[in-house]
mmCIF file with all atom_site columns, C-alpha atoms in Angstrom:
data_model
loop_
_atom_site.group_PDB
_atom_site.id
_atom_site.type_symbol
_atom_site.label_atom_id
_atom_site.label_alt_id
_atom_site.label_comp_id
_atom_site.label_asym_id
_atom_site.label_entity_id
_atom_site.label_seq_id
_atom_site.pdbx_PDB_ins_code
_atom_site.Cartn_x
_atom_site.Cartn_y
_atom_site.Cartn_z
_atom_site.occupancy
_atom_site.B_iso_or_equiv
_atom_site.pdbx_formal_charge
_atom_site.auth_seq_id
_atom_site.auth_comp_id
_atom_site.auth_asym_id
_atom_site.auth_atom_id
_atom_site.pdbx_PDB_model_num
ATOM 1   C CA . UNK S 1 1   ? -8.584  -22.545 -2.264  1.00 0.00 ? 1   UNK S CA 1
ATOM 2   C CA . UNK S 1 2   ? -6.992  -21.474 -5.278  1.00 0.00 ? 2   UNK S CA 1
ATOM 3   C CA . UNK S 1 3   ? -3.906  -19.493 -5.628  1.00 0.00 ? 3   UNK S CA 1
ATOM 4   C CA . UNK S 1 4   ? -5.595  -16.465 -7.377  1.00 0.00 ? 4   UNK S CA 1
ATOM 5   C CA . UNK S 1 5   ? -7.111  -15.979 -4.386  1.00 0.00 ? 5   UNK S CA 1
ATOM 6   C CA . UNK S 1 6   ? -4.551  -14.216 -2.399  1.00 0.00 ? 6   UNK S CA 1
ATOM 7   C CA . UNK S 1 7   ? -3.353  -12.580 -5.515  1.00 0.00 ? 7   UNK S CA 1
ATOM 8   C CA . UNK S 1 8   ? -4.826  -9.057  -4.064  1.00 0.00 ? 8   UNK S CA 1
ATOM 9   C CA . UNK S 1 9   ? -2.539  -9.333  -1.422  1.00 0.00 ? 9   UNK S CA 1
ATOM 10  C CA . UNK S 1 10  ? 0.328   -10.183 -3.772  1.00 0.00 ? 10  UNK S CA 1
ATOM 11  C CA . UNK S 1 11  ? -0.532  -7.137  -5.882  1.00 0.00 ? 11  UNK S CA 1
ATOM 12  C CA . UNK S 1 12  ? -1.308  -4.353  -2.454  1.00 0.00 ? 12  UNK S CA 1
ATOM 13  C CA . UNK S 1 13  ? 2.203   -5.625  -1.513  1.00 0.00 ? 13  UNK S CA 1
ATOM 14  C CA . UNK S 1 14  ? 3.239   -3.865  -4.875  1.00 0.00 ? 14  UNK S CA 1
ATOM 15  C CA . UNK S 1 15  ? 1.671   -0.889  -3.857  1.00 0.00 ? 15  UNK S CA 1
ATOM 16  C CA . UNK S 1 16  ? 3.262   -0.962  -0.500  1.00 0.00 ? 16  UNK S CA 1
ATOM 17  C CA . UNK S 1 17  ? 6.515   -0.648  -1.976  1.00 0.00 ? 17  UNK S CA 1
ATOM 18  C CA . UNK S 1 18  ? 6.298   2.425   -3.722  1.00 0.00 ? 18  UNK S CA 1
ATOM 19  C CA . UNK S 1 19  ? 4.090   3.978   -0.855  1.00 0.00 ? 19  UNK S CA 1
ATOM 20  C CA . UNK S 1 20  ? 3.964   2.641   2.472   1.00 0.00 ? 20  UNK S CA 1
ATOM 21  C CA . UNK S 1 21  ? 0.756   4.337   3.839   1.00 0.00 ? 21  UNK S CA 1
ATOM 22  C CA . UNK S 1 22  ? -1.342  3.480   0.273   1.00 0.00 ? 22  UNK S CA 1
ATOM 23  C CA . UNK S 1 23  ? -2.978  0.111   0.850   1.00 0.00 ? 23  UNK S CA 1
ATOM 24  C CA . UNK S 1 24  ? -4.190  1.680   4.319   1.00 0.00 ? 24  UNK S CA 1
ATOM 25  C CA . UNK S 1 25  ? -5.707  4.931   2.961   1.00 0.00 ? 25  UNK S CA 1
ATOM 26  C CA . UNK S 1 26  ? -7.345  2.859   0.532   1.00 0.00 ? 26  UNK S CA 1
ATOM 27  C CA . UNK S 1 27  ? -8.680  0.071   3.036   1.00 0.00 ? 27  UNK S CA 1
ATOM 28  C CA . UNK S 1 28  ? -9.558  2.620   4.904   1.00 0.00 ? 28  UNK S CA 1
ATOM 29  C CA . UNK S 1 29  ? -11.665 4.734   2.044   1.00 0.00 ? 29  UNK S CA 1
ATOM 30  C CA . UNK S 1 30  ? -12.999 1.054   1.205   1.00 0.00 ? 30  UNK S CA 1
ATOM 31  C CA . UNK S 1 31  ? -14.455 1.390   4.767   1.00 0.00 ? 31  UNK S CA 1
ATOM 32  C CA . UNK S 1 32  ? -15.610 4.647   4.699   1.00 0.00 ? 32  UNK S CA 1
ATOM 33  C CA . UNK S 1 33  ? -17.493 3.420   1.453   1.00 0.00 ? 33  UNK S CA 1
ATOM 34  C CA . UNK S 1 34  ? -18.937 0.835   3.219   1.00 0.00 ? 34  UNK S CA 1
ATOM 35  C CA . UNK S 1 35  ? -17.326 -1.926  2.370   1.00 0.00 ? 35  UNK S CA 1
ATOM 36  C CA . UNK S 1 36  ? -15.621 -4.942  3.886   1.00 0.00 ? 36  UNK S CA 1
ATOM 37  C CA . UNK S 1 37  ? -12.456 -6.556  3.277   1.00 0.00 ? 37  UNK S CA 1
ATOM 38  C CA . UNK S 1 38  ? -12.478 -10.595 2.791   1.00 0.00 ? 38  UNK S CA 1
ATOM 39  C CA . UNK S 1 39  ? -10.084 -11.394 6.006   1.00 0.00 ? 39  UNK S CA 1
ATOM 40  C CA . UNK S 1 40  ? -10.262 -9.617  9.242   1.00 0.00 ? 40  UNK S CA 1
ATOM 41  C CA . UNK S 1 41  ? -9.301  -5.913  9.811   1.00 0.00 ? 41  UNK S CA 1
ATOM 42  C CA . UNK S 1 42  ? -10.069 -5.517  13.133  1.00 0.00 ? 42  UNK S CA 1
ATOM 43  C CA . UNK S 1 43  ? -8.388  -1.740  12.834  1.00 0.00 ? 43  UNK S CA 1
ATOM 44  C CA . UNK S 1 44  ? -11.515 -0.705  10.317  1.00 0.00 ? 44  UNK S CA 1
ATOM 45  C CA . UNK S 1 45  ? -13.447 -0.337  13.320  1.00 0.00 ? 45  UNK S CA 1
ATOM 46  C CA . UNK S 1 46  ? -12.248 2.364   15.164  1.00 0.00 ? 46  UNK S CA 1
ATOM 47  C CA . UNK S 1 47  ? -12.839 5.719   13.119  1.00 0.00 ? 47  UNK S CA 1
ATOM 48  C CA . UNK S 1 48  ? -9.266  6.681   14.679  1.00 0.00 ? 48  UNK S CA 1
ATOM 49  C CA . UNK S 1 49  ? -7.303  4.769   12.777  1.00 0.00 ? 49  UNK S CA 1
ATOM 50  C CA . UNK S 1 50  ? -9.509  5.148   9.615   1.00 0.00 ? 50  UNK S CA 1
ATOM 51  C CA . UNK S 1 51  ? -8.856  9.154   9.762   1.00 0.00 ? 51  UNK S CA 1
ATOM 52  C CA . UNK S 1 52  ? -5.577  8.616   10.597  1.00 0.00 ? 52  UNK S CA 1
ATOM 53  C CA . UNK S 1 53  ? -4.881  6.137   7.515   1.00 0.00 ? 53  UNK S CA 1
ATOM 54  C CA . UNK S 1 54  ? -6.242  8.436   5.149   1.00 0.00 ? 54  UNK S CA 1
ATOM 55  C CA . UNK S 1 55  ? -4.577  11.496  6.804   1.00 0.00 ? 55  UNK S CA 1
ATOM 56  C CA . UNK S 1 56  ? -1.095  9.273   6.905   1.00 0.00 ? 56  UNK S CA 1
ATOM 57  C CA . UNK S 1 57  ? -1.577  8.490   3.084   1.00 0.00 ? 57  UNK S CA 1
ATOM 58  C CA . UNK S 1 58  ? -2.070  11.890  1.916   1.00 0.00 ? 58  UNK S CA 1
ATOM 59  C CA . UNK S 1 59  ? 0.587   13.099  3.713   1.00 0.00 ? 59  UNK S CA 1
ATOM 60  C CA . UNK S 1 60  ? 3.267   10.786  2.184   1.00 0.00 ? 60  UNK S CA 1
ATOM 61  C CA . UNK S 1 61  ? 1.710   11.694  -1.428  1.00 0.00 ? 61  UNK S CA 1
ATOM 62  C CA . UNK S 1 62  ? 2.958   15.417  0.037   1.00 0.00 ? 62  UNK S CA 1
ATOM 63  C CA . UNK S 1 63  ? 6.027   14.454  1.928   1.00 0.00 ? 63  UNK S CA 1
ATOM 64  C CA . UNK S 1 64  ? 7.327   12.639  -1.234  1.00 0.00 ? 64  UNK S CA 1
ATOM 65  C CA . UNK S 1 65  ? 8.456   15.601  -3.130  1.00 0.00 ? 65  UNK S CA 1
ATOM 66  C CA . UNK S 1 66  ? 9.754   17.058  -0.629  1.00 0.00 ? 66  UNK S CA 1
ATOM 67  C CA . UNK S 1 67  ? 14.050  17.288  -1.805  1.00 0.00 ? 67  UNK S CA 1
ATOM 68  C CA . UNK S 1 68  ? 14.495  16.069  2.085   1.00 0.00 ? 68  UNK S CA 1
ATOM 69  C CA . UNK S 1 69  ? 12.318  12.739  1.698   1.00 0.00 ? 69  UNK S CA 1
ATOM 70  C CA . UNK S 1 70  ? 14.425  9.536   2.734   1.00 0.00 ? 70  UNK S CA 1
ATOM 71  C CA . UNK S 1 71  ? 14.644  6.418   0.318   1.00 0.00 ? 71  UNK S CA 1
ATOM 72  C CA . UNK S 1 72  ? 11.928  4.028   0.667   1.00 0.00 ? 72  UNK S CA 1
ATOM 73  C CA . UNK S 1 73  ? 14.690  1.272   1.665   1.00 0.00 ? 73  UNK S CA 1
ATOM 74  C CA . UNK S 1 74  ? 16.162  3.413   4.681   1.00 0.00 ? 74  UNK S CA 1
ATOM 75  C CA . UNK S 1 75  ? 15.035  1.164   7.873   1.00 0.00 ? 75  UNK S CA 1
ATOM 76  C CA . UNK S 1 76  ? 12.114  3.063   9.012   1.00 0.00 ? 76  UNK S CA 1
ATOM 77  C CA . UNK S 1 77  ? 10.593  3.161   5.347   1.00 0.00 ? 77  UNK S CA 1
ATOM 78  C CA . UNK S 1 78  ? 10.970  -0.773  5.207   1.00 0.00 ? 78  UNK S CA 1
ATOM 79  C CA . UNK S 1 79  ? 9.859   -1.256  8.147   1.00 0.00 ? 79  UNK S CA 1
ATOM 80  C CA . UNK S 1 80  ? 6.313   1.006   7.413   1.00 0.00 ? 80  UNK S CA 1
ATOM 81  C CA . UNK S 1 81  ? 6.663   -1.026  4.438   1.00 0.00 ? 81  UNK S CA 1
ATOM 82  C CA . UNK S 1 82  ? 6.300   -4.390  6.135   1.00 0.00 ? 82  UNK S CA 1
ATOM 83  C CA . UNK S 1 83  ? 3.605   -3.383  8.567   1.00 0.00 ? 83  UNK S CA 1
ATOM 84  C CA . UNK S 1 84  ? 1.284   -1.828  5.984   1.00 0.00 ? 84  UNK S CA 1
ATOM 85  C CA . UNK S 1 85  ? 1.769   -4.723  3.845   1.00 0.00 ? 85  UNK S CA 1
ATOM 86  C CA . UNK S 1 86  ? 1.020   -7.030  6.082   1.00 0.00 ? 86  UNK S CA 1
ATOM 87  C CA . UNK S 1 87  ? -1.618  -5.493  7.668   1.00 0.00 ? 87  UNK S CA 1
ATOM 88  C CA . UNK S 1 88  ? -3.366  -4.775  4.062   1.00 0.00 ? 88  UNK S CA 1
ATOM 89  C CA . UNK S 1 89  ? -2.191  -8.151  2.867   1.00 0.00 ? 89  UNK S CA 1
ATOM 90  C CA . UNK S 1 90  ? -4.086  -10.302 5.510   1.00 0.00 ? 90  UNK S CA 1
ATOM 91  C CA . UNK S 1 91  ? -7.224  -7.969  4.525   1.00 0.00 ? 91  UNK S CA 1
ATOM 92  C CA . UNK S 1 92  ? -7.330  -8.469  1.560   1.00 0.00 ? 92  UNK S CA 1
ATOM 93  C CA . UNK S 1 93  ? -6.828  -12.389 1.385   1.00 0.00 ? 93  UNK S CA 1
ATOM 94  C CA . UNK S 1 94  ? -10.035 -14.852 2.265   1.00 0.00 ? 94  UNK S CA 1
ATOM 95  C CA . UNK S 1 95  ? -10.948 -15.452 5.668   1.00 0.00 ? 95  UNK S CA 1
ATOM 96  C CA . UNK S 1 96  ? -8.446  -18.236 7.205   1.00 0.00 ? 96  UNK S CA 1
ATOM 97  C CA . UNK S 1 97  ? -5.744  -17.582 4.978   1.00 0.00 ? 97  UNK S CA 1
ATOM 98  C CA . UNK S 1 98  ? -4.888  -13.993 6.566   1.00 0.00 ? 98  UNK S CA 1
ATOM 99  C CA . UNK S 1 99  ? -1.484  -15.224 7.678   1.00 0.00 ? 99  UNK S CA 1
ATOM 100 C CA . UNK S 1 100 ? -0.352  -16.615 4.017   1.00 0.00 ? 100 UNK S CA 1
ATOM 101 C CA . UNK S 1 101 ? -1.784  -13.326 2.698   1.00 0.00 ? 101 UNK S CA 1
ATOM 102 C CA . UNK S 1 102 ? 0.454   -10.848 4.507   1.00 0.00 ? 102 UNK S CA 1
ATOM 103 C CA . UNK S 1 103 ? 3.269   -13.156 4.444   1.00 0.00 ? 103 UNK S CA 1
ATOM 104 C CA . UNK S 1 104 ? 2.714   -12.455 0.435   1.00 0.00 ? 104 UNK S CA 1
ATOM 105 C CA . UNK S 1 105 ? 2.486   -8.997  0.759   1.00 0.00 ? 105 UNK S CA 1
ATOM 106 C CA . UNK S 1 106 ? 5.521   -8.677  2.831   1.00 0.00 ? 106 UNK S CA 1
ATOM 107 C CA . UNK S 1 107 ? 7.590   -10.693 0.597   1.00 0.00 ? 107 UNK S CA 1
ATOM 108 C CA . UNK S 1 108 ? 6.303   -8.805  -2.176  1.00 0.00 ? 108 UNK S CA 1
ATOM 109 C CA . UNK S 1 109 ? 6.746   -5.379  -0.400  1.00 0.00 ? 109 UNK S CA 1
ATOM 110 C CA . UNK S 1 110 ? 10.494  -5.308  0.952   1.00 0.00 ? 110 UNK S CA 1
ATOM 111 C CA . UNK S 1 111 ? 12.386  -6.384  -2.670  1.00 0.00 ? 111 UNK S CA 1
ATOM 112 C CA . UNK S 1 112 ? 9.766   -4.472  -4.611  1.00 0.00 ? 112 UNK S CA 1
ATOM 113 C CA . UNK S 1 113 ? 11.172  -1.423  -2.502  1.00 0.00 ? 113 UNK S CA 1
ATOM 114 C CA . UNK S 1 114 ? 14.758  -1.582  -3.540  1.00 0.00 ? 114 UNK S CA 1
ATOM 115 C CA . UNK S 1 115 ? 13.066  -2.190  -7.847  1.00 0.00 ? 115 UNK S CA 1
ATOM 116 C CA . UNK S 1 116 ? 10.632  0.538   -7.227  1.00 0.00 ? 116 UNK S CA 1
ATOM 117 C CA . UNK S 1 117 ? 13.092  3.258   -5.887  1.00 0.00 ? 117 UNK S CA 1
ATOM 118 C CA . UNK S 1 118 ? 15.423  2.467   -8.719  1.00 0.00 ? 118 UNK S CA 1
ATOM 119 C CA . UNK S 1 119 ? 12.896  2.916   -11.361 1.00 0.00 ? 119 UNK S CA 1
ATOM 120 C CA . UNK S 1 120 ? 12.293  6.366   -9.993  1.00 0.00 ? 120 UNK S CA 1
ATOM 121 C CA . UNK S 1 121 ? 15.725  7.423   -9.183  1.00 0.00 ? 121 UNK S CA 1
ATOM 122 C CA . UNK S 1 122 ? 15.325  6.943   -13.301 1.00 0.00 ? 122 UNK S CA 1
ATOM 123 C CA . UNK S 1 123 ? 12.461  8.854   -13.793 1.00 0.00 ? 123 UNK S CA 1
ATOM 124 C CA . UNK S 1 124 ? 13.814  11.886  -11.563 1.00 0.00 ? 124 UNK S CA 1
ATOM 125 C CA . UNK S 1 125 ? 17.133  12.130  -13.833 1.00 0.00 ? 125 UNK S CA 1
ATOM 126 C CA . UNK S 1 126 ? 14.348  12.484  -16.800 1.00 0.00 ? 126 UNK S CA 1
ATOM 127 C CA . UNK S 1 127 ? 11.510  14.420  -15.134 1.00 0.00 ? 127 UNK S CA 1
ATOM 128 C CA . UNK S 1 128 ? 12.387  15.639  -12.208 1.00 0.00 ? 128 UNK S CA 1
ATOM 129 C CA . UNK S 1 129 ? 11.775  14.896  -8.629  1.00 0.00 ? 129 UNK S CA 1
ATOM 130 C CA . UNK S 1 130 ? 8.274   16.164  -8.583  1.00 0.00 ? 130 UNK S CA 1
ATOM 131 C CA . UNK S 1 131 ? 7.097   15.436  -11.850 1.00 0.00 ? 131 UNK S CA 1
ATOM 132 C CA . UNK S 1 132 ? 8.409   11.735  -11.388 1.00 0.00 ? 132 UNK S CA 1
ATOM 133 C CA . UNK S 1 133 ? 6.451   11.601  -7.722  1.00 0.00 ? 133 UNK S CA 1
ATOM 134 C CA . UNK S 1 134 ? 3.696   12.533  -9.452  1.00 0.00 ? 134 UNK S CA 1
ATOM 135 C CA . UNK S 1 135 ? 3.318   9.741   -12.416 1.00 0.00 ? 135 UNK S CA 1
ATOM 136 C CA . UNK S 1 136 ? 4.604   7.673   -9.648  1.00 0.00 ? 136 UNK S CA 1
ATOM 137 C CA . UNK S 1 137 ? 1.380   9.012   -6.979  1.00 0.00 ? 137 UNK S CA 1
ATOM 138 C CA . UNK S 1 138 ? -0.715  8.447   -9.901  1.00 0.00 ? 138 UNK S CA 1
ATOM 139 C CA . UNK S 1 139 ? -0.165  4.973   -11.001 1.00 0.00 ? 139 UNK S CA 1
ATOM 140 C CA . UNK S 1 140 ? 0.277   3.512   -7.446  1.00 0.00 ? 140 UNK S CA 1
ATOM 141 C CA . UNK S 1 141 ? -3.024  5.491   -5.935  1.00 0.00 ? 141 UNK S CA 1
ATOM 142 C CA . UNK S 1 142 ? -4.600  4.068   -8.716  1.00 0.00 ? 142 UNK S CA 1
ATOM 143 C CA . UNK S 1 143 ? -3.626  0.304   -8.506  1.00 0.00 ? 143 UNK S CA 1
ATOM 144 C CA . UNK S 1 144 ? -4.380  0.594   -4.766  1.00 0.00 ? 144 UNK S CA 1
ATOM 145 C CA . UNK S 1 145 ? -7.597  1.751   -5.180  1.00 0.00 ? 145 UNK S CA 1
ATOM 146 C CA . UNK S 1 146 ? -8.723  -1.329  -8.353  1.00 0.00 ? 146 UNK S CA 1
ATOM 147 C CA . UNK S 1 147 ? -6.939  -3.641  -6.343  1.00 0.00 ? 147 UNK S CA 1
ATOM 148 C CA . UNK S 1 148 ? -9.227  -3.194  -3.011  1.00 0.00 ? 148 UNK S CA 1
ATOM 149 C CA . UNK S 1 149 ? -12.409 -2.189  -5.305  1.00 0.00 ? 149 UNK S CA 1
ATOM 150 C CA . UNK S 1 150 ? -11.856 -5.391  -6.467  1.00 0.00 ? 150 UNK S CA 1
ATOM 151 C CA . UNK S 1 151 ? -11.001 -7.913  -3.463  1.00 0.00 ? 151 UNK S CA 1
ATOM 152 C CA . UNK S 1 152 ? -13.756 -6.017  -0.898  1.00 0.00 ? 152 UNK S CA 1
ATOM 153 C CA . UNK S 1 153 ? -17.219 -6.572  -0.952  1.00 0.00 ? 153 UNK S CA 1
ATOM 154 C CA . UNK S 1 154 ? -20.502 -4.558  -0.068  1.00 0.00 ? 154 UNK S CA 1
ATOM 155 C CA . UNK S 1 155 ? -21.669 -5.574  3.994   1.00 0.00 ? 155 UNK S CA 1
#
């Protein structure tokens, strides 16, 4: 196996930093599109959590601008940082290697957090909290959404 192959997972754990609920909405709109992720996601499954990851990461796009929205690095945003990560980390990496993939992810993830929030504690002195949240929605939703077009594959 070569490196580059868990380099999805690498790259979703990225995305997970900026916006914890993210790789799931798009994992789960992979789904929807009928699509399958290389390692397990047992979760895919039930159309429960499928609603409720899409659901969950439109309503952080929402919640984000709100002037009452915690850091990303308070405890219960690292922690939904970890779990998505993981979770969307060991999708996303081939079949066998699902451990090493989240394990990636998460390591990417949690000091990605701390980078991320800085950069837009920046770009809201600049912009603005909305207008930052905004660019910000806009180039993670994007990445998410190459980065799983790119490591899924038609069933």
């Amino acid at each position: 196996m070569k490196s580059s192959e868990l380099f999805p997972s690498l790259l979703i754990g990225a995305v997970a930093s900026a916006r914890s609920m993210t790789p799931m909405a798009a994992l789960a709109a992979a789904h929807l599109a009928g699509r399958s992720t290389p390692g397990r996601l047992v979760l895919l499954k039930r159309p429960l959590f499928t609603a409720g990851a899409l659901l969950m990461g439109a309503g952080e796009l929402f919640g984000d601008k709100m002037r009452t929205a915690p850091d990303r690095t308070v405890a219960l945003g690292l922690i939904a940082r970890i779990m998505s990560a993981g979770i969307a980390g060991a999708a996303l990496a081939p079949k066998g290697r699902e451990r090493i993939g989240g394990g990636i992810a998460v390591a990417t993830a949690v000091p990605m957090a701390y980078l991320t929030l800085g950069a837009r504690k920046l770009a809201m002195k600049r912009a603005g909290q909305t207008r930052s949240g905004l660019v910000e929605d806009a180039i993670v939703v994007c990445s998410a959404l190459a980065i799983v077009s790119l490591a899924v594959r038609g069933r």
